[in-house]
mmCIF file of C-alpha atoms in Angstrom:
data_model
loop_
_atom_site.group_PDB
_atom_site.id
_atom_site.type_symbol
_atom_site.label_atom_id
_atom_site.label_comp_id
_atom_site.label_asym_id
_atom_site.label_seq_id
_atom_site.Cartn_x
_atom_site.Cartn_y
_atom_site.Cartn_z
ATOM 1 C CA MET A 1264 31.927 -11.659 27.696
ATOM 2 C CA VAL A 1265 30.856 -14.926 26.215
ATOM 3 C CA ILE A 1266 31.985 -16.288 22.899
ATOM 4 C CA LYS A 1267 29.027 -17.593 20.910
ATOM 5 C CA VAL A 1268 29.609 -20.396 18.431
ATOM 6 C CA PHE A 1269 26.682 -20.994 16.116
ATOM 7 C CA LEU A 1270 26.619 -24.593 14.925
ATOM 8 C CA ALA A 1271 24.286 -27.163 13.434
ATOM 9 C CA SER A 1272 23.826 -30.224 15.636
ATOM 10 C CA SER A 1273 22.325 -32.244 12.812
ATOM 11 C CA SER A 1274 24.408 -31.195 9.827
ATOM 12 C CA GLY A 1275 24.650 -33.753 7.046
ATOM 13 C CA SER A 1276 27.981 -32.300 5.957
ATOM 14 C CA THR A 1277 31.081 -34.012 7.303
ATOM 15 C CA ALA A 1278 33.136 -30.899 6.462
ATOM 16 C CA ILE A 1279 30.874 -28.669 8.563
ATOM 17 C CA LYS A 1280 30.949 -31.146 11.478
ATOM 18 C CA LYS A 1281 34.766 -31.227 11.397
ATOM 19 C CA LYS A 1282 34.993 -27.437 11.313
ATOM 20 C CA GLN A 1283 32.589 -27.143 14.244
ATOM 21 C CA GLN A 1284 34.561 -29.721 16.240
ATOM 22 C CA ASP A 1285 37.818 -27.913 15.446
ATOM 23 C CA VAL A 1286 36.497 -24.578 16.756
ATOM 24 C CA VAL A 1287 34.901 -26.050 19.897
ATOM 25 C CA GLY A 1288 37.902 -28.271 20.663
ATOM 26 C CA PHE A 1289 40.315 -25.363 20.319
ATOM 27 C CA LEU A 1290 38.234 -23.098 22.578
ATOM 28 C CA GLU A 1291 38.060 -25.871 25.178
ATOM 29 C CA ALA A 1292 41.821 -26.450 24.976
ATOM 30 C CA LEU A 1293 42.432 -22.744 25.654
ATOM 31 C CA LYS A 1294 39.823 -22.797 28.434
ATOM 32 C CA ILE A 1295 37.846 -19.996 26.775
ATOM 33 C CA ASP A 1296 34.232 -19.614 27.947
ATOM 34 C CA TYR A 1297 31.863 -20.119 25.075
ATOM 35 C CA ALA A 1298 28.266 -21.045 24.355
ATOM 36 C CA GLN A 1299 27.172 -23.397 21.599
ATOM 37 C CA LEU A 1300 24.045 -22.118 19.900
ATOM 38 C CA ASP A 1301 22.328 -24.677 17.698
ATOM 39 C CA ILE A 1302 20.829 -23.321 14.478
ATOM 40 C CA ALA A 1303 19.362 -26.688 13.447
ATOM 41 C CA SER A 1304 16.919 -27.022 16.325
ATOM 42 C CA ASN A 1305 16.378 -23.375 17.266
ATOM 43 C CA GLU A 1306 14.864 -21.011 14.710
ATOM 44 C CA ASP A 1307 15.675 -17.925 16.845
ATOM 45 C CA ASN A 1308 19.382 -18.833 16.837
ATOM 46 C CA ARG A 1309 19.325 -19.408 13.076
ATOM 47 C CA MET A 1310 17.623 -16.076 12.381
ATOM 48 C CA TRP A 1311 19.899 -14.151 14.768
ATOM 49 C CA MET A 1312 23.028 -15.631 13.195
ATOM 50 C CA ARG A 1313 21.850 -14.915 9.633
ATOM 51 C CA GLU A 1314 20.917 -11.336 10.498
ATOM 52 C CA ASN A 1315 24.175 -10.562 12.319
ATOM 53 C CA VAL A 1316 26.772 -11.953 9.925
ATOM 54 C CA PRO A 1317 27.978 -8.883 7.973
ATOM 55 C CA GLY A 1318 26.910 -8.701 4.335
ATOM 56 C CA GLU A 1319 30.455 -8.958 2.956
ATOM 57 C CA LYS A 1320 30.946 -12.211 4.898
ATOM 58 C CA LYS A 1321 27.819 -13.888 3.531
ATOM 59 C CA PRO A 1322 28.137 -16.325 0.622
ATOM 60 C CA THR A 1323 26.517 -15.506 -2.699
ATOM 61 C CA ASN A 1324 23.297 -17.320 -1.708
ATOM 62 C CA GLY A 1325 23.135 -15.062 1.377
ATOM 63 C CA ILE A 1326 23.003 -17.905 3.904
ATOM 64 C CA PRO A 1327 26.130 -18.207 6.083
ATOM 65 C CA LEU A 1328 27.099 -21.738 7.071
ATOM 66 C CA PRO A 1329 28.143 -22.785 10.558
ATOM 67 C CA PRO A 1330 30.318 -22.417 12.446
ATOM 68 C CA GLN A 1331 29.966 -18.655 12.859
ATOM 69 C CA ILE A 1332 31.680 -17.029 15.838
ATOM 70 C CA PHE A 1333 30.629 -13.966 17.831
ATOM 71 C CA ASN A 1334 31.820 -12.237 20.990
ATOM 72 C CA GLU A 1335 28.450 -11.337 22.474
ATOM 73 C CA GLU A 1336 26.975 -9.204 19.636
ATOM 74 C CA MET A 1337 30.292 -8.557 17.841
ATOM 75 C CA TYR A 1338 30.953 -10.708 14.788
ATOM 76 C CA CYS A 1339 34.368 -12.391 14.942
ATOM 77 C CA GLY A 1340 34.285 -14.539 11.826
ATOM 78 C CA ASP A 1341 33.628 -17.864 10.207
ATOM 79 C CA TYR A 1342 35.727 -21.021 10.223
ATOM 80 C CA GLU A 1343 38.191 -19.752 7.614
ATOM 81 C CA THR A 1344 39.017 -16.576 9.543
ATOM 82 C CA PHE A 1345 39.184 -18.594 12.788
ATOM 83 C CA PHE A 1346 41.615 -21.014 11.159
ATOM 84 C CA GLU A 1347 43.823 -18.139 9.928
ATOM 85 C CA ALA A 1348 43.874 -16.650 13.443
ATOM 86 C CA LYS A 1349 44.782 -20.050 14.866
ATOM 87 C CA GLU A 1350 47.637 -20.437 12.377
ATOM 88 C CA ASP A 1351 48.879 -16.893 13.109
ATOM 89 C CA ASN A 1352 48.573 -17.422 16.876
ATOM 90 C CA THR A 1353 46.116 -14.513 17.116
ATOM 91 C CA VAL A 1354 42.993 -16.344 18.359
ATOM 92 C CA PHE A 1355 42.539 -14.078 21.391
ATOM 93 C CA GLU A 1356 42.677 -10.973 19.192
ATOM 94 C CA PHE A 1357 40.314 -12.634 16.683
ATOM 95 C CA LEU A 1358 37.832 -13.291 19.488
ATOM 96 C CA GLY A 1359 38.204 -9.777 20.902
ATOM 97 C CA LEU A 1360 39.691 -11.123 24.131
ATOM 98 C CA THR A 1361 42.741 -10.067 26.102
ATOM 99 C CA PRO A 1362 45.469 -12.723 25.847
ATOM 100 C CA PRO A 1363 46.233 -14.371 29.188
ATOM 101 C CA PRO A 1364 49.351 -13.325 31.119
ATOM 102 C CA GLY A 1365 52.449 -15.057 29.824
ATOM 103 C CA SER A 1366 51.018 -15.324 26.324
ATOM 104 C CA LYS A 1367 53.780 -15.306 23.720
ATOM 105 C CA ARG A 1368 51.950 -13.163 21.182
ATOM 106 C CA LYS A 1369 53.145 -9.596 20.699
ATOM 107 C CA PRO A 1370 51.382 -6.836 18.831
ATOM 108 C CA ALA A 1371 52.478 -6.830 15.188
ATOM 109 C CA GLU A 1372 53.951 -3.321 15.475
ATOM 110 C CA GLU A 1373 56.227 -4.420 18.310
ATOM 111 C CA GLU A 1374 57.327 -7.491 16.355
ATOM 112 C CA GLU A 1375 58.145 -5.435 13.257
ATOM 113 C CA GLN A 1376 60.045 -2.887 15.359
ATOM 114 C CA GLU A 1377 62.108 -5.641 16.999
ATOM 115 C CA GLU A 1378 62.847 -7.244 13.626
ATOM 116 C CA GLY A 1379 64.068 -3.889 12.340
ATOM 117 C CA GLU A 1380 66.311 -3.465 15.390
ATOM 118 C CA GLU A 1381 67.706 -6.991 14.896
ATOM 119 C CA ASP A 1382 68.500 -6.200 11.251
ATOM 120 C CA ARG A 1383 70.327 -3.011 12.276
ATOM 121 C CA ASP A 1384 72.277 -4.903 14.952
ATOM 122 C CA GLU A 1385 73.358 -7.539 12.427
ATOM 123 C CA GLU A 1386 74.425 -4.887 9.910
ATOM 124 C CA GLU A 1387 76.435 -3.097 12.592
ATOM 125 C CA GLU A 1388 78.163 -6.354 13.609
ATOM 126 C CA LEU A 1389 79.057 -7.072 9.987
ATOM 127 C CA ARG A 1390 80.557 -3.595 9.568
ATOM 128 C CA GLU A 1391 82.625 -4.016 12.733
ATOM 129 C CA LEU A 1392 83.916 -7.402 11.548
ATOM 130 C CA GLU A 1393 84.841 -5.973 8.150
ATOM 131 C CA GLU A 1394 86.683 -3.083 9.812
ATOM 132 C CA GLU A 1395 88.574 -5.497 12.064
ATOM 133 C CA GLU A 1396 89.548 -7.612 9.054
ATOM 134 C CA GLU A 1397 90.744 -4.513 7.172
ATOM 135 C CA GLN A 1398 92.831 -3.398 10.160
ATOM 136 C CA ALA A 1399 94.323 -6.887 10.525
ATOM 137 C CA SER A 1400 95.247 -7.047 6.833
ATOM 138 C CA GLU A 1401 96.800 -3.533 6.980
ATOM 139 C CA GLU A 1402 98.948 -4.605 9.946
ATOM 140 C CA ASP A 1403 100.273 -7.643 8.044
#
C-alpha cells in the first residue's frame, strides 16, 4: 500500500506550500512510503484527485486544495484532518496503516477502559484510607 499525497509543485500560496511540506516531512520522519503526485504539472493527477475527494470534503467552490492524502484509492483526508491525527497521535490509523510494533498508541476503547479501571482503583483506595482513619479515631 502506498500513501499518495497530492500536491502543487508551483503553488503561489505560502500556506499551501507549508502544509505540503508539513505532511511530506512528517511522513518521511515516520519512514512511511508515499508518492508525491503533482497536480500543477499533471492534468491526470489533478482530475483524479478532484474526482476522488468525497463531496462532503470539498469546499463550496467544489475544488479541493492540496495537500490531499489517499491510501491507494481510499481517501484519508486533507491537511486539517491530517493535522488533527498528528496532534492525537493517530496518524497510522488516519492513513489506514497498521502502527509499527512498539507504537505507544492504544485503541480508544482500551484507553477508556483503563481510565475507568484507574478511577475505580482510586475510589477504592480512598474508601480504604477513610475506613482506616475511622478505625484509628475509634481506637483513640
